Amino acid sequence: MIFSFFRKERDFDRENEIPVLRSSICTGERVAGFFNKKTQKFTEERLIKTNADFDDFLRTYKIKNEDVKREW
């Protein structure tokens, strides 16, 4: 039996979801994900430890840096 530790990337709904980068003021931890405008829920997609992680998130979902909303 083979287990995969990597989550499959999903397509996001560009009409109903907003890409968001959440940063913790206390710990500095950053998480990238999507905020659904209809359900008002945030879905975490990736822990961002380095700038390369964030660049990979942008590249994976074909998002421009200026389109990502920042939250603290």
Tab-separated table of N, CA, C and O in Angstrom, residues 23-47:
chain	number	residue	atom	x	y	z
A	23	SER	N	-1.029	36.258	7.773
A	23	SER	CA	0.191	36.293	8.569
A	23	SER	C	-0.166	36.498	10.033
A	23	SER	O	-0.992	37.355	10.358
A	24	SER	N	0.476	35.748	10.892
A	24	SER	CA	0.266	35.889	12.323
A	24	SER	C	1.155	37.011	12.846
A	24	SER	O	2.359	37.033	12.585
A	25	ILE	N	0.573	37.936	13.574
A	25	ILE	CA	1.345	39.027	14.169
A	25	ILE	C	2.270	38.475	15.252
A	25	ILE	O	3.406	38.905	15.391
A	26	CYS	N	1.811	37.489	16.000
A	26	CYS	CA	2.587	36.944	17.124
A	26	CYS	C	3.746	36.067	16.677
A	26	CYS	O	4.872	36.237	17.120
A	27	THR	N	3.449	35.096	15.822
A	27	THR	CA	4.461	34.100	15.473
A	27	THR	C	5.136	34.348	14.129
A	27	THR	O	6.171	33.766	13.847
A	28	GLY	N	4.516	35.149	13.283
A	28	GLY	CA	5.064	35.386	11.952
A	28	GLY	C	4.721	34.293	10.963
A	28	GLY	O	5.126	34.348	9.795
A	29	GLU	N	3.971	33.280	11.405
A	29	GLU	CA	3.585	32.197	10.508
A	29	GLU	C	2.697	32.737	9.390
A	29	GLU	O	1.814	33.559	9.630
A	30	ARG	N	2.955	32.269	8.175
A	30	ARG	CA	2.154	32.695	7.028
A	30	ARG	C	1.499	31.484	6.373
A	30	ARG	O	2.129	30.431	6.224
A	31	VAL	N	0.233	31.657	5.986
A	31	VAL	CA	-0.532	30.602	5.330
A	31	VAL	C	-1.227	31.209	4.116
A	31	VAL	O	-1.867	32.258	4.217
A	32	ALA	N	-1.100	30.546	2.981
A	32	ALA	CA	-1.778	30.986	1.763
A	32	ALA	C	-3.004	30.104	1.544
A	32	ALA	O	-2.970	28.904	1.828
A	33	GLY	N	-4.067	30.717	1.066
A	33	GLY	CA	-5.276	29.964	0.801
A	33	GLY	C	-6.289	30.813	0.073
A	33	GLY	O	-5.933	31.823	-0.555
A	34	PHE	N	-7.539	30.404	0.170
A	34	PHE	CA	-8.598	31.082	-0.562
A	34	PHE	C	-9.781	31.377	0.346
A	34	PHE	O	-10.189	30.540	1.143
A	35	PHE	N	-10.320	32.591	0.219
A	35	PHE	CA	-11.504	33.018	0.951
A	35	PHE	C	-12.688	32.925	0.002
A	35	PHE	O	-12.681	33.528	-1.078
A	36	ASN	N	-13.706	32.148	0.396
A	36	ASN	CA	-14.899	31.979	-0.426
A	36	ASN	C	-15.896	33.078	-0.070
A	36	ASN	O	-16.323	33.189	1.078
A	37	LYS	N	-16.242	33.899	-1.061
A	37	LYS	CA	-17.146	35.028	-0.825
A	37	LYS	C	-18.562	34.572	-0.484
A	37	LYS	O	-19.261	35.248	0.260
A	38	LYS	N	-18.982	33.426	-0.995
A	38	LYS	CA	-20.342	32.943	-0.732
A	38	LYS	C	-20.483	32.360	0.665
A	38	LYS	O	-21.422	32.656	1.379
A	39	THR	N	-19.545	31.492	1.047
A	39	THR	CA	-19.645	30.816	2.345
A	39	THR	C	-18.944	31.574	3.462
A	39	THR	O	-19.098	31.218	4.631
A	40	GLN	N	-18.134	32.591	3.095
A	40	GLN	CA	-17.375	33.378	4.073
A	40	GLN	C	-16.367	32.524	4.841
A	40	GLN	O	-16.075	32.795	6.000
A	41	LYS	N	-15.841	31.469	4.187
A	41	LYS	CA	-14.874	30.585	4.843
A	41	LYS	C	-13.525	30.666	4.143
A	41	LYS	O	-13.444	30.819	2.933
A	42	PHE	N	-12.469	30.527	4.954
A	42	PHE	CA	-11.104	30.514	4.450
A	42	PHE	C	-10.615	29.076	4.395
A	42	PHE	O	-10.754	28.331	5.371
A	43	THR	N	-10.041	28.681	3.268
A	43	THR	CA	-9.480	27.350	3.100
A	43	THR	C	-7.973	27.473	2.993
A	43	THR	O	-7.465	28.117	2.064
A	44	GLU	N	-7.261	26.886	3.937
A	44	GLU	CA	-5.803	26.909	3.903
A	44	GLU	C	-5.309	25.958	2.828
A	44	GLU	O	-5.773	24.823	2.729
A	45	GLU	N	-4.367	26.427	2.024
A	45	GLU	CA	-3.804	25.589	0.975
A	45	GLU	C	-2.342	25.266	1.205
A	45	GLU	O	-1.902	24.173	0.890
A	46	ARG	N	-1.590	26.220	1.756
A	46	ARG	CA	-0.154	25.989	1.873
A	46	ARG	C	0.464	26.835	2.977
A	46	ARG	O	0.177	28.018	3.102
A	47	LEU	N	1.335	26.209	3.755
A	47	LEU	CA	2.136	26.920	4.737
A	47	LEU	C	3.285	27.587	3.989
A	47	LEU	O	3.970	26.955	3.189
